[in-house]
Short mmCIF file of C-alpha atoms in Angstrom, two decimals:
data_model
loop_
_atom_site.label_atom_id
_atom_site.label_comp_id
_atom_site.label_asym_id
_atom_site.label_seq_id
_atom_site.Cartn_x
_atom_site.Cartn_y
_atom_site.Cartn_z
CA MET A 691 -124.75 130.01 187.91
CA LYS A 692 -126.09 129.13 191.32
CA TYR A 693 -127.00 132.00 193.64
CA ILE A 694 -124.31 131.19 196.22
CA ASP A 695 -121.62 130.75 193.54
CA ASP A 696 -122.58 134.16 192.14
CA ILE A 697 -122.07 135.71 195.59
CA LYS A 698 -118.75 133.92 196.10
CA ALA A 699 -117.48 135.11 192.70
CA ALA A 700 -118.52 138.71 193.42
CA VAL A 701 -116.81 138.67 196.83
CA GLU A 702 -113.58 137.31 195.31
CA VAL A 703 -113.54 140.13 192.75
CA MET A 704 -114.13 142.78 195.45
CA LYS A 705 -111.45 141.32 197.74
CA LYS A 706 -108.98 141.75 194.86
CA GLY A 707 -109.95 145.42 194.45
CA GLY A 708 -112.44 144.87 191.63
CA VAL A 709 -115.77 146.51 190.89
CA ILE A 710 -119.03 144.58 190.54
CA LEU A 711 -122.53 145.17 189.22
CA TYR A 712 -125.19 143.66 191.48
CA PRO A 713 -128.87 143.68 192.45
CA THR A 714 -129.67 145.44 195.72
CA ASP A 715 -132.67 146.12 197.91
CA THR A 716 -133.40 149.09 195.62
CA VAL A 717 -132.00 149.56 192.09
CA TRP A 718 -129.06 147.71 190.48
CA GLY A 719 -125.79 148.94 191.92
CA ILE A 720 -122.13 149.37 191.17
CA GLY A 721 -120.16 148.11 194.14
CA CYS A 722 -116.75 147.49 195.62
CA ASP A 723 -114.99 147.08 198.96
CA ALA A 724 -115.86 150.33 200.77
CA THR A 725 -112.50 150.22 202.59
CA ASN A 726 -110.42 150.12 199.39
CA LYS A 727 -109.56 153.65 198.17
CA GLU A 728 -108.44 152.50 194.69
CA ALA A 729 -111.62 150.47 194.15
CA VAL A 730 -113.79 153.40 195.27
CA ALA A 731 -111.88 155.65 192.83
CA LYS A 732 -112.70 153.17 190.02
CA VAL A 733 -116.42 153.44 190.85
CA TYR A 734 -116.27 157.25 190.67
CA GLN A 735 -114.49 156.94 187.31
CA ILE A 736 -117.03 154.46 185.90
CA LYS A 737 -119.93 156.72 186.93
CA ARG A 738 -118.11 159.87 185.78
CA ARG A 739 -119.00 161.28 189.16
CA GLU A 740 -117.13 163.93 191.14
CA GLU A 741 -115.48 162.51 194.26
CA SER A 742 -117.07 165.35 196.23
CA LYS A 743 -120.45 163.62 195.77
CA ALA A 744 -120.53 160.87 198.39
CA MET A 745 -121.81 157.36 197.67
CA ILE A 746 -123.84 154.95 199.79
CA CYS A 747 -122.50 151.85 201.59
CA LEU A 748 -124.52 148.70 202.20
CA VAL A 749 -124.04 146.52 205.26
CA ASP A 750 -125.73 143.37 206.54
CA SER A 751 -126.25 144.31 210.19
CA ASP A 752 -126.28 146.98 212.87
CA ILE A 753 -123.08 145.45 214.25
CA ARG A 754 -121.32 146.27 210.99
CA ILE A 755 -122.53 149.89 211.18
CA GLN A 756 -121.08 150.19 214.68
CA ARG A 757 -117.74 148.98 213.38
CA TYR A 758 -117.52 151.78 210.78
CA VAL A 759 -119.36 154.68 212.45
CA ARG A 760 -118.40 156.16 215.82
CA ASP A 761 -121.24 157.02 218.23
CA VAL A 762 -124.35 156.13 216.24
CA PRO A 763 -127.18 158.32 217.61
CA GLU A 764 -130.08 156.44 219.22
CA VAL A 765 -132.53 157.96 216.72
CA ALA A 766 -130.66 156.20 213.88
CA TRP A 767 -131.66 152.78 215.24
CA ASP A 768 -135.28 153.93 215.52
CA VAL A 769 -135.28 155.23 211.94
CA MET A 770 -133.75 152.03 210.56
CA ASN A 771 -135.99 149.72 212.60
CA LEU A 772 -139.22 151.56 211.82
CA ALA A 773 -138.57 152.20 208.12
CA THR A 774 -141.07 150.47 205.83
CA LYS A 775 -138.84 150.81 202.75
CA PRO A 776 -135.06 150.84 202.21
CA THR A 777 -133.70 153.83 204.11
CA THR A 778 -130.16 155.15 203.99
CA VAL A 779 -128.93 157.17 206.94
CA ILE A 780 -126.14 159.72 206.77
CA LEU A 781 -124.16 159.56 210.00
CA ASP A 782 -121.24 161.55 211.40
CA GLY A 783 -118.04 159.89 212.53
CA ALA A 784 -117.21 157.53 209.66
CA ASN A 785 -114.27 155.34 210.57
CA GLY A 786 -112.20 152.71 208.74
CA LEU A 787 -113.69 153.38 205.29
CA ALA A 788 -111.85 154.58 202.19
CA ASP A 789 -111.24 158.30 202.70
CA ASN A 790 -112.62 159.10 199.22
CA LEU A 791 -115.94 157.59 200.34
CA ILE A 792 -116.24 159.76 203.44
CA ALA A 793 -117.78 163.21 202.96
CA ASP A 794 -115.72 166.31 203.80
CA ASP A 795 -117.66 166.66 207.07
CA GLY A 796 -116.67 163.13 208.15
CA SER A 797 -120.07 161.59 207.46
CA VAL A 798 -121.03 158.46 205.54
CA ALA A 799 -124.29 157.32 203.92
CA ILE A 800 -125.01 153.77 205.05
CA ARG A 801 -127.91 151.32 204.82
CA ILE A 802 -128.65 147.90 206.28
CA THR A 803 -130.01 145.83 203.43
CA GLN A 804 -132.78 143.33 204.11
CA GLU A 805 -132.91 141.94 200.55
CA GLU A 806 -131.65 138.35 200.42
CA PHE A 807 -128.95 138.62 197.73
CA SER A 808 -127.31 141.89 198.82
CA LYS A 809 -127.54 140.93 202.52
CA GLU A 810 -125.70 137.64 201.87
CA LEU A 811 -123.17 139.47 199.67
CA CYS A 812 -122.45 141.95 202.51
CA TYR A 813 -122.31 139.15 205.07
CA ARG A 814 -119.78 137.15 203.06
CA MET A 815 -117.70 140.26 202.27
CA GLN A 816 -117.53 141.07 206.01
CA LYS A 817 -117.10 144.76 205.14
CA PRO A 818 -119.35 147.53 203.85
CA ILE A 819 -119.92 147.46 200.09
CA VAL A 820 -120.31 150.59 197.98
CA SER A 821 -123.80 150.78 196.54
CA THR A 822 -124.29 153.46 193.91
CA SER A 823 -126.82 153.25 191.11
CA ALA A 824 -125.65 151.47 187.94
CA ASN A 825 -125.66 154.48 185.65
CA ILE A 826 -123.52 157.38 184.49
CA SER A 827 -124.02 160.35 186.85
CA GLY A 828 -127.07 162.37 185.85
CA GLU A 829 -128.73 159.54 183.91
CA PRO A 830 -131.70 157.53 185.26
CA ALA A 831 -130.90 154.73 187.73
CA ALA A 832 -131.10 151.16 186.38
CA GLN A 833 -134.18 149.70 188.06
CA ASN A 834 -133.55 146.29 186.48
CA TYR A 835 -130.62 144.56 184.80
CA CYS A 836 -132.07 145.26 181.33
CA ASP A 837 -131.81 149.02 182.04
CA ILE A 838 -128.02 148.99 182.47
CA SER A 839 -126.02 150.60 179.64
CA GLU A 840 -123.36 148.69 177.70
CA GLU A 841 -120.83 151.27 178.88
CA ILE A 842 -121.45 150.37 182.53
CA LEU A 843 -121.62 146.61 181.81
CA ASN A 844 -118.25 146.75 180.05
CA ALA A 845 -116.58 148.93 182.71
CA VAL A 846 -116.95 146.62 185.73
CA ASP A 847 -114.93 143.52 186.61
CA TYR A 848 -117.87 141.23 187.40
CA VAL A 849 -121.60 141.28 186.64
CA CYS A 850 -123.75 139.23 189.01
CA THR A 851 -126.07 136.71 187.35
CA SER A 852 -128.76 136.74 190.05
CA ARG A 853 -132.05 138.60 189.42
CA ARG A 854 -131.14 139.47 185.81
CA ASN A 855 -134.56 138.43 184.50
CA GLU A 856 -136.49 140.58 186.94
CA HIS A 857 -138.75 143.26 185.44
CA LYS A 858 -140.44 145.30 188.11
CA PRO A 859 -140.27 148.87 189.34
CA HIS A 860 -137.56 149.66 191.89
CA GLN A 861 -136.92 152.98 193.59
CA PRO A 862 -133.77 154.42 195.15
CA SER A 863 -133.76 154.43 198.95
CA SER A 864 -134.98 157.22 201.17
CA ILE A 865 -132.04 159.20 202.58
CA ILE A 866 -132.15 160.78 206.02
CA ARG A 867 -129.35 162.86 207.57
CA LEU A 868 -129.02 162.27 211.32
CA ARG A 869 -126.64 164.51 213.25
CA LYS A 870 -125.17 163.72 216.65
CA ASP A 871 -127.04 166.71 218.13
CA GLY A 872 -130.37 165.12 217.12
CA GLU A 873 -131.01 167.24 214.02
CA VAL A 874 -132.86 165.20 211.36
CA THR A 875 -132.97 166.22 207.68
CA ILE A 876 -134.82 164.29 204.98
CA ILE A 877 -132.70 164.37 201.81
CA ARG A 878 -134.80 162.11 199.55
#
């Protein structure tokens, strides 16, 4: 399947409330429309993860972040612009996302992806996409497609064909908590 057809198919599945498996700027991810509560619940179920443990969203641009987070602190832009590897920021004031994706304190973990496939996927979706590692909670993250368990492969509605033959080390993103008052906490 051609790259662009793969993206179009994945977007169609997500727009209908489905869950996809896709390559990201870090490890392989399980994803869905981050504004769809039922789809987000399916991701938690597939991962066997408690809903109290928040998941990351991917977006394609800073404009998209501003649409889903109120009052992004200035330091967040500096962190994202200066980061030399994929960096997720946890920001207060999540807005317009599925409520089961927003932490109890109103925050959301969000990352602008620079990787070609996931950036185009986010751009064509025109909404944030859930991006949680393609594994059962507590098990190692799937760095490459070949690392994904049959259980996960069989649980999703669509598995992207792009980058399946890749075999190289991938790491989860850094995670930095940025509070409105300027407090910065490095999580990972």
